[in-house]
Coordinates of N, CA, C and O in Angstrom, one line a residue:
X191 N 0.8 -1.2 0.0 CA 0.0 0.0 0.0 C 0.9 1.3 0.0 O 0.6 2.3 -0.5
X192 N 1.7 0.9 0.6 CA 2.9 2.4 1.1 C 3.2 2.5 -0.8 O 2.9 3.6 -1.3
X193 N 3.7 1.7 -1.5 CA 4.1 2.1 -3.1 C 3.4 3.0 -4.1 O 3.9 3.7 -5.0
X194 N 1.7 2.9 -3.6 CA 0.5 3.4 -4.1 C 0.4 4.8 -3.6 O 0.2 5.8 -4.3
X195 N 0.6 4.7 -2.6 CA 0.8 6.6 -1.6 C 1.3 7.4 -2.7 O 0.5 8.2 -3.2
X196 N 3.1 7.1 -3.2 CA 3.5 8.1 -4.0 C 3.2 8.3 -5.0 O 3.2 9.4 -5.4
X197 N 2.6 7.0 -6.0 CA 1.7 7.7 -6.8 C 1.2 8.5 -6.7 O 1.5 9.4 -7.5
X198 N 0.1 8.6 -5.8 CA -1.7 9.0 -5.7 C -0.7 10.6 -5.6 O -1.0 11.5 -6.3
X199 N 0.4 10.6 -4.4 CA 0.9 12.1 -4.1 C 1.2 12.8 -5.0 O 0.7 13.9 -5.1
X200 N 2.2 12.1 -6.1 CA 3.1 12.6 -7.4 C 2.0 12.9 -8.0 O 1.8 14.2 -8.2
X201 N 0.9 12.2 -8.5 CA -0.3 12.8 -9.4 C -1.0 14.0 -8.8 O -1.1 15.0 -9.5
X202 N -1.4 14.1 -7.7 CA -1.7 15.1 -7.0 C -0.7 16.1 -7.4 O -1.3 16.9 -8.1
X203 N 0.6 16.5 -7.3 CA 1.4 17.3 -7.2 C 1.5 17.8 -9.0 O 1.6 19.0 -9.5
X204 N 1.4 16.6 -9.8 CA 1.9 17.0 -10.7 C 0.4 18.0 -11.7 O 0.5 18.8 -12.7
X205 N -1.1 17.6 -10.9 CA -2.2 18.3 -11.0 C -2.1 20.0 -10.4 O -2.7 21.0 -10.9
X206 N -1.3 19.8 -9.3 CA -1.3 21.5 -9.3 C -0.6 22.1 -10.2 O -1.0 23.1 -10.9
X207 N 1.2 21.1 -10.4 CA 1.7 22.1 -11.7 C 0.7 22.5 -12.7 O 0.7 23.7 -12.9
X208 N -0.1 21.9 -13.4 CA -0.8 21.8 -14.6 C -1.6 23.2 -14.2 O -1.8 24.2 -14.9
X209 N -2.0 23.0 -12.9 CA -2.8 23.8 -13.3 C -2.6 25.6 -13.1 O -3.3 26.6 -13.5
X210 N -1.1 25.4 -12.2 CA -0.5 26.9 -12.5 C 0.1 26.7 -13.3 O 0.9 27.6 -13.3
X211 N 0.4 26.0 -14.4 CA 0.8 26.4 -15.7 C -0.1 26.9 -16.4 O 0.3 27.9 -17.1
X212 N -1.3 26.5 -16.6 CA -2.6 27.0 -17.6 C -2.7 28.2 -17.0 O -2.7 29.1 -17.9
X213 N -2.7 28.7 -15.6 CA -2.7 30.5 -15.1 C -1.7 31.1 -15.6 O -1.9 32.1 -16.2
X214 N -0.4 30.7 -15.6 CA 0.3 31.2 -15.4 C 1.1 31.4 -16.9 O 1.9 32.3 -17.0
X215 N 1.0 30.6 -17.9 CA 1.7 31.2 -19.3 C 0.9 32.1 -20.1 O -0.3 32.2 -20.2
X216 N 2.0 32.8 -20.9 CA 1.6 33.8 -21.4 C 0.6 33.5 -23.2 O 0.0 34.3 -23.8
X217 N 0.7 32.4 -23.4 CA -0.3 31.4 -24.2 C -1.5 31.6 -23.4 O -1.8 31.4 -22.2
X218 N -2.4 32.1 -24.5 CA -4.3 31.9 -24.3 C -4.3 30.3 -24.7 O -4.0 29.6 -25.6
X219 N -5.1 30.1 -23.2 CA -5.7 28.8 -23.7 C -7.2 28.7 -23.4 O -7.8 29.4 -22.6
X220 N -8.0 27.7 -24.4 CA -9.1 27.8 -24.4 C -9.8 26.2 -25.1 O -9.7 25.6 -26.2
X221 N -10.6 25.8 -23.7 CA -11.1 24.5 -23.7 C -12.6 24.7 -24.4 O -13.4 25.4 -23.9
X222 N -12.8 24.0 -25.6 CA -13.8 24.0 -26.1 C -15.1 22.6 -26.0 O -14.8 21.6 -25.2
X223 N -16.2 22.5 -26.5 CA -16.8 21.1 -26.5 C -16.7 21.5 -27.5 O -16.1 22.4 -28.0
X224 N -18.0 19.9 -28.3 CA -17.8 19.7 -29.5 C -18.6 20.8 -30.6 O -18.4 20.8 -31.8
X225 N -19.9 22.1 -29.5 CA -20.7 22.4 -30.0 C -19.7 24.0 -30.1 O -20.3 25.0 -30.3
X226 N -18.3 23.9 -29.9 CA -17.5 25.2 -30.0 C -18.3 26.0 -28.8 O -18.9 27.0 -29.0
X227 N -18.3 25.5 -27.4 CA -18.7 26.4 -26.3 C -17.9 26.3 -25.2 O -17.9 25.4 -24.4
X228 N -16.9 27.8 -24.9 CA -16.4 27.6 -24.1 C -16.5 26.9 -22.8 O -17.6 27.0 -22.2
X229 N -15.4 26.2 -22.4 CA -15.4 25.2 -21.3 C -14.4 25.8 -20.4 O -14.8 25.7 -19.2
X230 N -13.6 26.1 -20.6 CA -12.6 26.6 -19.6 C -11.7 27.9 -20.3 O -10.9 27.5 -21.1
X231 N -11.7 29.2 -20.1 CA -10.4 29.5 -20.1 C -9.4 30.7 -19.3 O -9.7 31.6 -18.5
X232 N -8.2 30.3 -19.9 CA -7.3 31.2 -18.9 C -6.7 32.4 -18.9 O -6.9 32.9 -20.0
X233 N -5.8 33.4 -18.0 CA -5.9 34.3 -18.2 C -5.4 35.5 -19.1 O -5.7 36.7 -19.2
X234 N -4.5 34.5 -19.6 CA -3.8 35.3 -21.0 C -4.4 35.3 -22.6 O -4.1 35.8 -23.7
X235 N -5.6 34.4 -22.0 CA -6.6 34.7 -23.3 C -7.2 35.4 -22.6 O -6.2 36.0 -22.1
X236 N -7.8 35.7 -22.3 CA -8.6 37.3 -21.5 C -7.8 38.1 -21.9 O -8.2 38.7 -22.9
X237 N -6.6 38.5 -21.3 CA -6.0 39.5 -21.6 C -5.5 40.3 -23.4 O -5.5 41.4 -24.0
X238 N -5.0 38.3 -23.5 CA -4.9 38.7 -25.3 C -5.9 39.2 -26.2 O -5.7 40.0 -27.2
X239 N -7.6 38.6 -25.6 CA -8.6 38.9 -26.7 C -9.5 40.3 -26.1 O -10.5 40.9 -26.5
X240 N -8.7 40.7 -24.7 CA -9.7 42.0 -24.4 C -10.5 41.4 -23.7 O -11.5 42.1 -23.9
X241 N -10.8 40.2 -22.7 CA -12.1 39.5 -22.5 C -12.7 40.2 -21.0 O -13.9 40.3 -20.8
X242 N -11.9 40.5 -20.4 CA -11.7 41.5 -19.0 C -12.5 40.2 -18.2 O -12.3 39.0 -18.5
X243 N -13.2 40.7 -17.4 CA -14.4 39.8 -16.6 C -15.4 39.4 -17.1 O -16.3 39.4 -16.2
X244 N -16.0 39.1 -18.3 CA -16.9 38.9 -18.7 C -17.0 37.0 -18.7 O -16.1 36.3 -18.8
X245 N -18.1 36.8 -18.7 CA -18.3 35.3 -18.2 C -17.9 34.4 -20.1 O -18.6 34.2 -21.1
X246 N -17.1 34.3 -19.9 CA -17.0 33.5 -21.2 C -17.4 32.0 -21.1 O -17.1 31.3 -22.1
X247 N -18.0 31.4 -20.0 CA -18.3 29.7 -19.8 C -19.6 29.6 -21.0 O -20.4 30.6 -21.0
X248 N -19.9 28.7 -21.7 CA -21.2 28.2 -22.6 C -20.9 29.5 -24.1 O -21.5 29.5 -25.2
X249 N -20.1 30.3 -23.7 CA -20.1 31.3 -24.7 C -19.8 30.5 -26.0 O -19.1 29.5 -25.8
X250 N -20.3 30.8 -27.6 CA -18.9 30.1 -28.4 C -17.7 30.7 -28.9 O -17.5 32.0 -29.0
X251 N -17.2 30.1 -29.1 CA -15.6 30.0 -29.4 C -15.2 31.7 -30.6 O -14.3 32.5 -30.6
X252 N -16.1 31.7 -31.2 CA -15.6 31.8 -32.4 C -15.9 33.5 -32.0 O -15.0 34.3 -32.3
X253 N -17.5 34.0 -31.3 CA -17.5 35.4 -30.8 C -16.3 35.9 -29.9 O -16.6 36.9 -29.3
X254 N -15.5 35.6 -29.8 CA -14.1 36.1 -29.4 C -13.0 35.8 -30.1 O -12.0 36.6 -30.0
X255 N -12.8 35.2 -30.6 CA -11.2 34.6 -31.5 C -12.0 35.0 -32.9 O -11.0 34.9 -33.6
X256 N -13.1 35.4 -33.8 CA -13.6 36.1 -34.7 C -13.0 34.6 -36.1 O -12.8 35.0 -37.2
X257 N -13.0 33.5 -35.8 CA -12.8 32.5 -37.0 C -13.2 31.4 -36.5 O -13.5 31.2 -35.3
X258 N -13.4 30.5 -37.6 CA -13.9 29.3 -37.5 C -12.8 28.2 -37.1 O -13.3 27.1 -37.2
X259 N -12.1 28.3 -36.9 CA -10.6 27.1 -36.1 C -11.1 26.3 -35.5 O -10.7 25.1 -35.7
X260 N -12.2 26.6 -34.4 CA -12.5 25.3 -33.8 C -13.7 24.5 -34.8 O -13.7 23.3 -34.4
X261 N -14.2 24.7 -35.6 CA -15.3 24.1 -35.8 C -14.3 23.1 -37.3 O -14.6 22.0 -37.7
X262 N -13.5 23.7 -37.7 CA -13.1 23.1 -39.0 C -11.8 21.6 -38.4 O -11.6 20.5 -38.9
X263 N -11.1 22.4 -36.9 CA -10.5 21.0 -36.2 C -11.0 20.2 -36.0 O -10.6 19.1 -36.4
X264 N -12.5 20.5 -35.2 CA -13.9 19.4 -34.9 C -14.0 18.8 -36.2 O -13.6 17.6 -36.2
X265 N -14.4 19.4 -37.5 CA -14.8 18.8 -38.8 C -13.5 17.7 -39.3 O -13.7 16.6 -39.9
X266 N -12.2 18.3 -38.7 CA -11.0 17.3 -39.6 C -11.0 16.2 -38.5 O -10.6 15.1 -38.9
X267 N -11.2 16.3 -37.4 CA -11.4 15.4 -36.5 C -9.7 15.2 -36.2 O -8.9 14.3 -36.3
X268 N -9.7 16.3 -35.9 CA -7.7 16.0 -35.7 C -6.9 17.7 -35.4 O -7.4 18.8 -35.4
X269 N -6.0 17.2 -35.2 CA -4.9 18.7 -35.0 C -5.0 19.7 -36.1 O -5.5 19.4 -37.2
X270 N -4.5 21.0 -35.8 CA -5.0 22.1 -36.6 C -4.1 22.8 -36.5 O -3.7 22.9 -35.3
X271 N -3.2 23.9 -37.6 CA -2.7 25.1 -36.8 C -3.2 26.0 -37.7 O -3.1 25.8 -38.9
X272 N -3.9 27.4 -36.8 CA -4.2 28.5 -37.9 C -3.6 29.7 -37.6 O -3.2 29.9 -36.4
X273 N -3.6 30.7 -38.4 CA -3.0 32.0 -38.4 C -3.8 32.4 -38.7 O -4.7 31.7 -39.3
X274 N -3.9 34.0 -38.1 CA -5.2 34.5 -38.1 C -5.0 35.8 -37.4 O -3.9 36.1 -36.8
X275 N -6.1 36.9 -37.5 CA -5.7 37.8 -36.7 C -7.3 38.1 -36.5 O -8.2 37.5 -37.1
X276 N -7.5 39.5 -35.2 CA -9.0 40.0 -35.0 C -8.5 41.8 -34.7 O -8.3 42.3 -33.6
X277 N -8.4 42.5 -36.3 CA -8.0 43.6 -36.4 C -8.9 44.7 -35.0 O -8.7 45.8 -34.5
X278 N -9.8 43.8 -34.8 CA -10.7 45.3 -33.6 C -9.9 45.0 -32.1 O -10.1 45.7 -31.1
X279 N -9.2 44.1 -32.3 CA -8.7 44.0 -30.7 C -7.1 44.2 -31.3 O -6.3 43.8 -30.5
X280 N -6.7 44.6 -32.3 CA -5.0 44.8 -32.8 C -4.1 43.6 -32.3 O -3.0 43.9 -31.9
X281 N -4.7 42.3 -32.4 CA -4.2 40.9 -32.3 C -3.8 40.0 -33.7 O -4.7 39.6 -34.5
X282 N -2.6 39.7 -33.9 CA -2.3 38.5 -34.7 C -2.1 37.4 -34.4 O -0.9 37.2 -34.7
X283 N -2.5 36.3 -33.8 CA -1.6 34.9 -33.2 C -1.7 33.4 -34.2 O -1.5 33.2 -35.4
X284 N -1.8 33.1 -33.7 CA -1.2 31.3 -33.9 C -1.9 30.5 -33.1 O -1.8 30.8 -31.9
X285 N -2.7 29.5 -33.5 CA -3.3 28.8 -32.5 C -2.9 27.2 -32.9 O -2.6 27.0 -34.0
X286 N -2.9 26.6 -32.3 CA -2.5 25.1 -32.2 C -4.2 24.6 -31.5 O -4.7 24.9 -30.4
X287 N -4.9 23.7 -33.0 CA -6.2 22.6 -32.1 C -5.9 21.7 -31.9 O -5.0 21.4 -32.7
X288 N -6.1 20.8 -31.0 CA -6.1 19.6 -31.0 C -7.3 19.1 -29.7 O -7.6 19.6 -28.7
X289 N -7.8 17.5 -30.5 CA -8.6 17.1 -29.1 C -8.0 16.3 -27.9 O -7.4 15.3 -28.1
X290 N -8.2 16.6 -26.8 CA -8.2 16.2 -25.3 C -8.6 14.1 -25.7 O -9.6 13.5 -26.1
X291 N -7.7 13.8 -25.4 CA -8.0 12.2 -25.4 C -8.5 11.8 -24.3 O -8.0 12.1 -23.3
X292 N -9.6 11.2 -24.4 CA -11.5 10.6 -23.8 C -11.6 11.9 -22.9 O -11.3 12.0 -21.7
X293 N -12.2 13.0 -23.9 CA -12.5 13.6 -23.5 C -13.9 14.4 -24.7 O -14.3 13.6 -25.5
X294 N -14.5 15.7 -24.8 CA -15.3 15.4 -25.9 C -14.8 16.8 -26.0 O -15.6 17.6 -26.6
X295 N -13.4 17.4 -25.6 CA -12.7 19.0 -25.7 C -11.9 19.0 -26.3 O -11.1 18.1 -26.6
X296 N -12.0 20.3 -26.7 CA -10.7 20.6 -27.9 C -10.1 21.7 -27.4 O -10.8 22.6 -27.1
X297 N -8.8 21.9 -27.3 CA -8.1 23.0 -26.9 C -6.9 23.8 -27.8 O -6.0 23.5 -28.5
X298 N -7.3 24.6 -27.4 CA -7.0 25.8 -28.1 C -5.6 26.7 -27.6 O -5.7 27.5 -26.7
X299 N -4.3 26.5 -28.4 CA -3.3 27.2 -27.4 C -2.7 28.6 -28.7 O -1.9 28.6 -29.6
X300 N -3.7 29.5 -28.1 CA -2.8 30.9 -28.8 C -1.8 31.3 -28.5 O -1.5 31.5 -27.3
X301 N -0.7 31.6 -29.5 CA 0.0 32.7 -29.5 C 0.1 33.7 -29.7 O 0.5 33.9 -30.9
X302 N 0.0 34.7 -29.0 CA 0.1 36.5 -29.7 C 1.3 36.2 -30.7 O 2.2 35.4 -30.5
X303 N 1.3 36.9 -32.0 CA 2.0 37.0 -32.9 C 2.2 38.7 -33.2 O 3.0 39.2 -34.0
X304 N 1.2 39.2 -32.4 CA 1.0 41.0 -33.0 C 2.2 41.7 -33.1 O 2.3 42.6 -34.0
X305 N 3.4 41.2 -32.1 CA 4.9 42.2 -32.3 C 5.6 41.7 -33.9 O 6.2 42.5 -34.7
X306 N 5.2 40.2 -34.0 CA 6.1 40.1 -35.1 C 5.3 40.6 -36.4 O 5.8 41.0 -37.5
X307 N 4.2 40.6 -36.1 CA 3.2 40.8 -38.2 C 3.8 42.3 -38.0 O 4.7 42.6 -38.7
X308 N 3.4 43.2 -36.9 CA 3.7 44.9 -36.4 C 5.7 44.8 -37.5 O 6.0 45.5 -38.4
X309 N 6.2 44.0 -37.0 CA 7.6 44.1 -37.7 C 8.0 44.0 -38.9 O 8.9 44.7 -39.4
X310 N 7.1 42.7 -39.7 CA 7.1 42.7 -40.9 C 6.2 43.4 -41.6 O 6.3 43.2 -42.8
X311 N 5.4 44.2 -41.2 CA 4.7 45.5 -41.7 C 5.7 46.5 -41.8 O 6.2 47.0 -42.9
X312 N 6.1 46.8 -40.7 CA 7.0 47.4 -40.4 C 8.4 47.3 -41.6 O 8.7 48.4 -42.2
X313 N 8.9 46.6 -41.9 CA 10.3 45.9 -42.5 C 9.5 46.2 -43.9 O 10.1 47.0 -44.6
X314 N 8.1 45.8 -44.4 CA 7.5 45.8 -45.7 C 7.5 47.4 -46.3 O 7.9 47.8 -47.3
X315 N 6.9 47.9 -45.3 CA 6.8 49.4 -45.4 C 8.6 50.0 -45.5 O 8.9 50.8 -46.4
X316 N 9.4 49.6 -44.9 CA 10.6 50.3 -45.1 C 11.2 49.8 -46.3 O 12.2 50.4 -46.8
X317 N 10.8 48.7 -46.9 CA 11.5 48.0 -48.3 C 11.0 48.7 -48.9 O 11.8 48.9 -49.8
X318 N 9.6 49.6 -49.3 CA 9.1 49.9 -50.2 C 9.3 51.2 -50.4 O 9.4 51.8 -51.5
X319 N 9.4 51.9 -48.9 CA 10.1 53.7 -49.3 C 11.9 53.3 -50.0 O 12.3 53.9 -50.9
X320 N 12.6 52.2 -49.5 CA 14.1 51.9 -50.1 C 13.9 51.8 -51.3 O 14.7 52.4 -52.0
X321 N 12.7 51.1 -51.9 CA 12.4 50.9 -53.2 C 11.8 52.0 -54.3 O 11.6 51.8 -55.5
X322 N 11.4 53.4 -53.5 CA 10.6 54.4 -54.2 C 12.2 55.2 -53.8 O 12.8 55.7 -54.9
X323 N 12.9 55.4 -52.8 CA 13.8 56.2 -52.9 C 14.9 55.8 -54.1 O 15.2 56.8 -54.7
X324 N 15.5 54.8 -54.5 CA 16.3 54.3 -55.1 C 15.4 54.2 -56.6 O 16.2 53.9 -57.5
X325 N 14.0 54.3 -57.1 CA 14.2 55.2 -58.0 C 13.9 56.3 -58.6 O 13.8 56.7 -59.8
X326 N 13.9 56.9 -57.3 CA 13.9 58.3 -57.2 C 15.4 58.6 -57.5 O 15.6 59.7 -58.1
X327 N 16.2 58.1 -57.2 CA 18.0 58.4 -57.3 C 18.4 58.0 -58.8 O 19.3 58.5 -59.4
X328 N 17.8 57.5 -59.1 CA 18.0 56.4 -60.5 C 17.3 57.7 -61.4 O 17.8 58.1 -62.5
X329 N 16.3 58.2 -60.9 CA 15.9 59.0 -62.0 C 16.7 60.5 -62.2 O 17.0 61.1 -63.2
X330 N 16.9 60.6 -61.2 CA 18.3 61.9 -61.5 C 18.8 61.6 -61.6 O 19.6 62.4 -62.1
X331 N 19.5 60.0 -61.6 CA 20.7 60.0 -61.8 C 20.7 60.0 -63.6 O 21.7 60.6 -64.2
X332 N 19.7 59.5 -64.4 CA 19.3 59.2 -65.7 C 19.1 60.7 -66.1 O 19.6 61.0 -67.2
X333 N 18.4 61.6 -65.4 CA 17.9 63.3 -66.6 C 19.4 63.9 -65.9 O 19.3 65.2 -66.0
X334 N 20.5 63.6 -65.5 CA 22.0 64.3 -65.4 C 22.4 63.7 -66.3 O 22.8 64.6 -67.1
X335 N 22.6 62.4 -66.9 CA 23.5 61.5 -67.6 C 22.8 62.0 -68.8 O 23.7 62.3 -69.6
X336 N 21.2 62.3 -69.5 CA 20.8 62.9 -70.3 C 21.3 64.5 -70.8 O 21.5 65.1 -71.9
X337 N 21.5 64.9 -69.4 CA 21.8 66.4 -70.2 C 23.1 66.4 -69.9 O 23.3 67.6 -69.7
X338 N 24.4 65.6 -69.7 CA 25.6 65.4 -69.9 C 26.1 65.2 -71.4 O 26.9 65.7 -72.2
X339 N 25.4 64.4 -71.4 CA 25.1 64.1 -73.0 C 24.7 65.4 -73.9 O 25.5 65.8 -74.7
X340 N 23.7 65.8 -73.7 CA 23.1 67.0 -74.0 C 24.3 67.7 -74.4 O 24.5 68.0 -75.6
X341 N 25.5 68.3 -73.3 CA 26.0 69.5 -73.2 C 27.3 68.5 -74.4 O 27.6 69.1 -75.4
X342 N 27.5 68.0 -74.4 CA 28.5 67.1 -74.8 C 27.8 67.0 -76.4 O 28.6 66.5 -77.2
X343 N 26.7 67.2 -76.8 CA 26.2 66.8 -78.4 C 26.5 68.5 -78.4 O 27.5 68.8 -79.1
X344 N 26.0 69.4 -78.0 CA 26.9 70.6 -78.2 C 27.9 71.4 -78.3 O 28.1 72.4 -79.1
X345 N 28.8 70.8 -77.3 CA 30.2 71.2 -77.9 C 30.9 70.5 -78.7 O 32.0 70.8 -79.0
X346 N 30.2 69.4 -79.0 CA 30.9 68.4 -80.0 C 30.4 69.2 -81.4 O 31.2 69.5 -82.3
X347 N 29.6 69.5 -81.6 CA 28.7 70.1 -82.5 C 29.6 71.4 -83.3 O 30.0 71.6 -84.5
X348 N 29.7 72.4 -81.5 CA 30.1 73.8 -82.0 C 31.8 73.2 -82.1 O 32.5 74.0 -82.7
X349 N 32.3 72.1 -81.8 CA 33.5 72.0 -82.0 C 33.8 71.9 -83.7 O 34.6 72.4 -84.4
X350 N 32.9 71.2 -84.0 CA 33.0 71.0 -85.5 C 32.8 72.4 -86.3 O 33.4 72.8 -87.3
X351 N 32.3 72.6 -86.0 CA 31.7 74.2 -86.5 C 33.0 74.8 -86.9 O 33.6 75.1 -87.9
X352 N 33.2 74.9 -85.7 CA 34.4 75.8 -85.3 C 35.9 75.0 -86.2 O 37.0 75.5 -86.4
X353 N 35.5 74.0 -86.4 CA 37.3 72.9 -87.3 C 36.6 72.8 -88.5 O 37.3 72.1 -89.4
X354 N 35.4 73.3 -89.0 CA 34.6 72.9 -90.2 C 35.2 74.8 -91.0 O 35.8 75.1 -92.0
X355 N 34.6 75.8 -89.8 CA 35.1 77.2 -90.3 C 36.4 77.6 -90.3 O 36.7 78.7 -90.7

Protein backbone atom coordinates (compact mmCIF):
# COMPACT_ATOMS: atom_id res chain seq x y z
CA UNK A 1 0.00 0.00 0.00
CA UNK A 2 2.87 2.38 1.06
CA UNK A 3 4.07 2.07 -3.12
CA UNK A 4 0.50 3.43 -4.10
CA UNK A 5 0.84 6.63 -1.64
CA UNK A 6 3.54 8.06 -3.98
CA UNK A 7 1.75 7.74 -6.79
CA UNK A 8 -1.68 9.00 -5.67
CA UNK A 9 0.86 12.11 -4.07
CA UNK A 10 3.10 12.59 -7.45
CA UNK A 11 -0.28 12.76 -9.38
CA UNK A 12 -1.74 15.08 -6.95
CA UNK A 13 1.45 17.29 -7.24
CA UNK A 14 1.91 16.99 -10.67
CA UNK A 15 -2.19 18.28 -11.03
CA UNK A 16 -1.30 21.49 -9.28
CA UNK A 17 1.70 22.06 -11.67
CA UNK A 18 -0.83 21.79 -14.58
CA UNK A 19 -2.78 23.75 -13.25
CA UNK A 20 -0.50 26.87 -12.48
CA UNK A 21 0.84 26.37 -15.70
CA UNK A 22 -2.56 26.95 -17.57
CA UNK A 23 -2.72 30.46 -15.07
CA UNK A 24 0.26 31.15 -15.41
CA UNK A 25 1.67 31.21 -19.28
CA UNK A 26 1.58 33.84 -21.36
CA UNK A 27 -0.30 31.36 -24.22
CA UNK A 28 -4.28 31.86 -24.33
CA UNK A 29 -5.69 28.78 -23.66
CA UNK A 30 -9.06 27.81 -24.35
CA UNK A 31 -11.08 24.46 -23.70
CA UNK A 32 -13.83 24.03 -26.13
CA UNK A 33 -16.77 21.14 -26.47
CA UNK A 34 -17.78 19.72 -29.53
CA UNK A 35 -20.72 22.43 -29.96
CA UNK A 36 -17.52 25.21 -30.02
CA UNK A 37 -18.65 26.41 -26.31
CA UNK A 38 -16.39 27.55 -24.14
CA UNK A 39 -15.37 25.20 -21.31
CA UNK A 40 -12.56 26.55 -19.64
CA UNK A 41 -10.40 29.46 -20.10
CA UNK A 42 -7.28 31.23 -18.86
CA UNK A 43 -5.91 34.35 -18.21
CA UNK A 44 -3.81 35.28 -20.97
CA UNK A 45 -6.61 34.71 -23.33
CA UNK A 46 -8.61 37.27 -21.47
CA UNK A 47 -6.03 39.52 -21.64
CA UNK A 48 -4.89 38.71 -25.34
CA UNK A 49 -8.57 38.95 -26.73
CA UNK A 50 -9.73 42.00 -24.41
CA UNK A 51 -12.12 39.52 -22.45
CA UNK A 52 -11.72 41.46 -19.05
CA UNK A 53 -14.39 39.79 -16.58
CA UNK A 54 -16.93 38.85 -18.69
CA UNK A 55 -18.33 35.28 -18.22
CA UNK A 56 -16.96 33.50 -21.18
CA UNK A 57 -18.29 29.69 -19.83
CA UNK A 58 -21.21 28.16 -22.63
CA UNK A 59 -20.08 31.32 -24.68
CA UNK A 60 -18.91 30.08 -28.39
CA UNK A 61 -15.60 29.98 -29.44
CA UNK A 62 -15.64 31.76 -32.37
CA UNK A 63 -17.48 35.44 -30.84
CA UNK A 64 -14.05 36.10 -29.37
CA UNK A 65 -11.22 34.56 -31.54
CA UNK A 66 -13.61 36.08 -34.69
CA UNK A 67 -12.78 32.45 -37.03
CA UNK A 68 -13.92 29.30 -37.47
CA UNK A 69 -10.61 27.14 -36.14
CA UNK A 70 -12.50 25.32 -33.80
CA UNK A 71 -15.29 24.06 -35.82
CA UNK A 72 -13.15 23.10 -38.95
CA UNK A 73 -10.46 20.98 -36.19
CA UNK A 74 -13.92 19.39 -34.85
CA UNK A 75 -14.82 18.83 -38.82
CA UNK A 76 -11.04 17.34 -39.62
CA UNK A 77 -11.41 15.37 -36.53
CA UNK A 78 -7.72 15.96 -35.66
CA UNK A 79 -4.87 18.74 -35.03
CA UNK A 80 -5.05 22.06 -36.56
CA UNK A 81 -2.69 25.15 -36.76
CA UNK A 82 -4.18 28.47 -37.92
CA UNK A 83 -2.97 32.01 -38.38
CA UNK A 84 -5.23 34.52 -38.06
CA UNK A 85 -5.73 37.83 -36.65
CA UNK A 86 -9.03 40.05 -34.96
CA UNK A 87 -8.02 43.61 -36.36
CA UNK A 88 -10.71 45.25 -33.64
CA UNK A 89 -8.75 44.00 -30.69
CA UNK A 90 -5.01 44.81 -32.83
CA UNK A 91 -4.25 40.87 -32.34
CA UNK A 92 -2.27 38.46 -34.73
CA UNK A 93 -1.64 34.94 -33.15
CA UNK A 94 -1.19 31.31 -33.87
CA UNK A 95 -3.31 28.77 -32.45
CA UNK A 96 -2.45 25.11 -32.21
CA UNK A 97 -6.19 22.61 -32.08
CA UNK A 98 -6.14 19.61 -31.01
CA UNK A 99 -8.55 17.11 -29.14
CA UNK A 100 -8.21 16.22 -25.33
CA UNK A 101 -8.03 12.19 -25.44
CA UNK A 102 -11.50 10.58 -23.83
CA UNK A 103 -12.50 13.64 -23.52
CA UNK A 104 -15.27 15.39 -25.87
CA UNK A 105 -12.72 18.96 -25.66
CA UNK A 106 -10.69 20.57 -27.88
CA UNK A 107 -8.08 23.00 -26.89
CA UNK A 108 -7.03 25.84 -28.12
CA UNK A 109 -3.28 27.17 -27.43
CA UNK A 110 -2.77 30.91 -28.79
CA UNK A 111 0.00 32.67 -29.45
CA UNK A 112 0.10 36.45 -29.65
CA UNK A 113 1.96 37.02 -32.91
CA UNK A 114 1.05 41.00 -33.02
CA UNK A 115 4.91 42.17 -32.28
CA UNK A 116 6.09 40.10 -35.10
CA UNK A 117 3.25 40.79 -38.18
CA UNK A 118 3.72 44.90 -36.41
CA UNK A 119 7.62 44.15 -37.66
CA UNK A 120 7.09 42.69 -40.94
CA UNK A 121 4.67 45.53 -41.70
CA UNK A 122 7.04 47.38 -40.44
CA UNK A 123 10.33 45.93 -42.51
CA UNK A 124 7.47 45.77 -45.68
CA UNK A 125 6.84 49.38 -45.43
CA UNK A 126 10.58 50.29 -45.08
CA UNK A 127 11.53 48.00 -48.31
CA UNK A 128 9.15 49.93 -50.22
CA UNK A 129 10.07 53.67 -49.28
CA UNK A 130 14.07 51.89 -50.11
CA UNK A 131 12.40 50.85 -53.19
CA UNK A 132 10.63 54.38 -54.18
CA UNK A 133 13.80 56.22 -52.88
CA UNK A 134 16.31 54.30 -55.14
CA UNK A 135 14.18 55.17 -57.96
CA UNK A 136 13.89 58.35 -57.17
CA UNK A 137 18.00 58.40 -57.31
CA UNK A 138 18.04 56.38 -60.48
CA UNK A 139 15.90 59.01 -62.04
CA UNK A 140 18.28 61.88 -61.53
CA UNK A 141 20.73 60.03 -61.76
CA UNK A 142 19.34 59.21 -65.66
CA UNK A 143 17.95 63.26 -66.59
CA UNK A 144 22.02 64.33 -65.43
CA UNK A 145 23.47 61.51 -67.56
CA UNK A 146 20.77 62.94 -70.29
CA UNK A 147 21.82 66.45 -70.19
CA UNK A 148 25.65 65.44 -69.85
CA UNK A 149 25.09 64.13 -72.99
CA UNK A 150 23.11 66.97 -74.02
CA UNK A 151 26.03 69.51 -73.18
CA UNK A 152 28.52 67.10 -74.82
CA UNK A 153 26.19 66.76 -78.40
CA UNK A 154 26.87 70.65 -78.19
CA UNK A 155 30.17 71.21 -77.87
CA UNK A 156 30.86 68.42 -80.04
CA UNK A 157 28.68 70.14 -82.53
CA UNK A 158 30.14 73.82 -82.01
CA UNK A 159 33.45 72.00 -81.98
CA UNK A 160 32.96 70.95 -85.54
CA UNK A 161 31.67 74.20 -86.46
CA UNK A 162 34.42 75.79 -85.25
CA UNK A 163 37.30 72.89 -87.28
CA UNK A 164 34.62 72.86 -90.25
CA UNK A 165 35.09 77.17 -90.32
Amino acid sequence: MSARQPDRDQAKSTSQYEGAILQQTPNGILLVDRETRIRFVNPAFRTMFRCGDEELIGEPASRFVHCDCFERAIAAGGRLMVKSSVPAHEISFRVGLFPIAGQELYCGIFIDTSEEEEAKKHLRELRAQTLQRAQEVISRQMKTAQEIARLLGETTAETKVLLVS
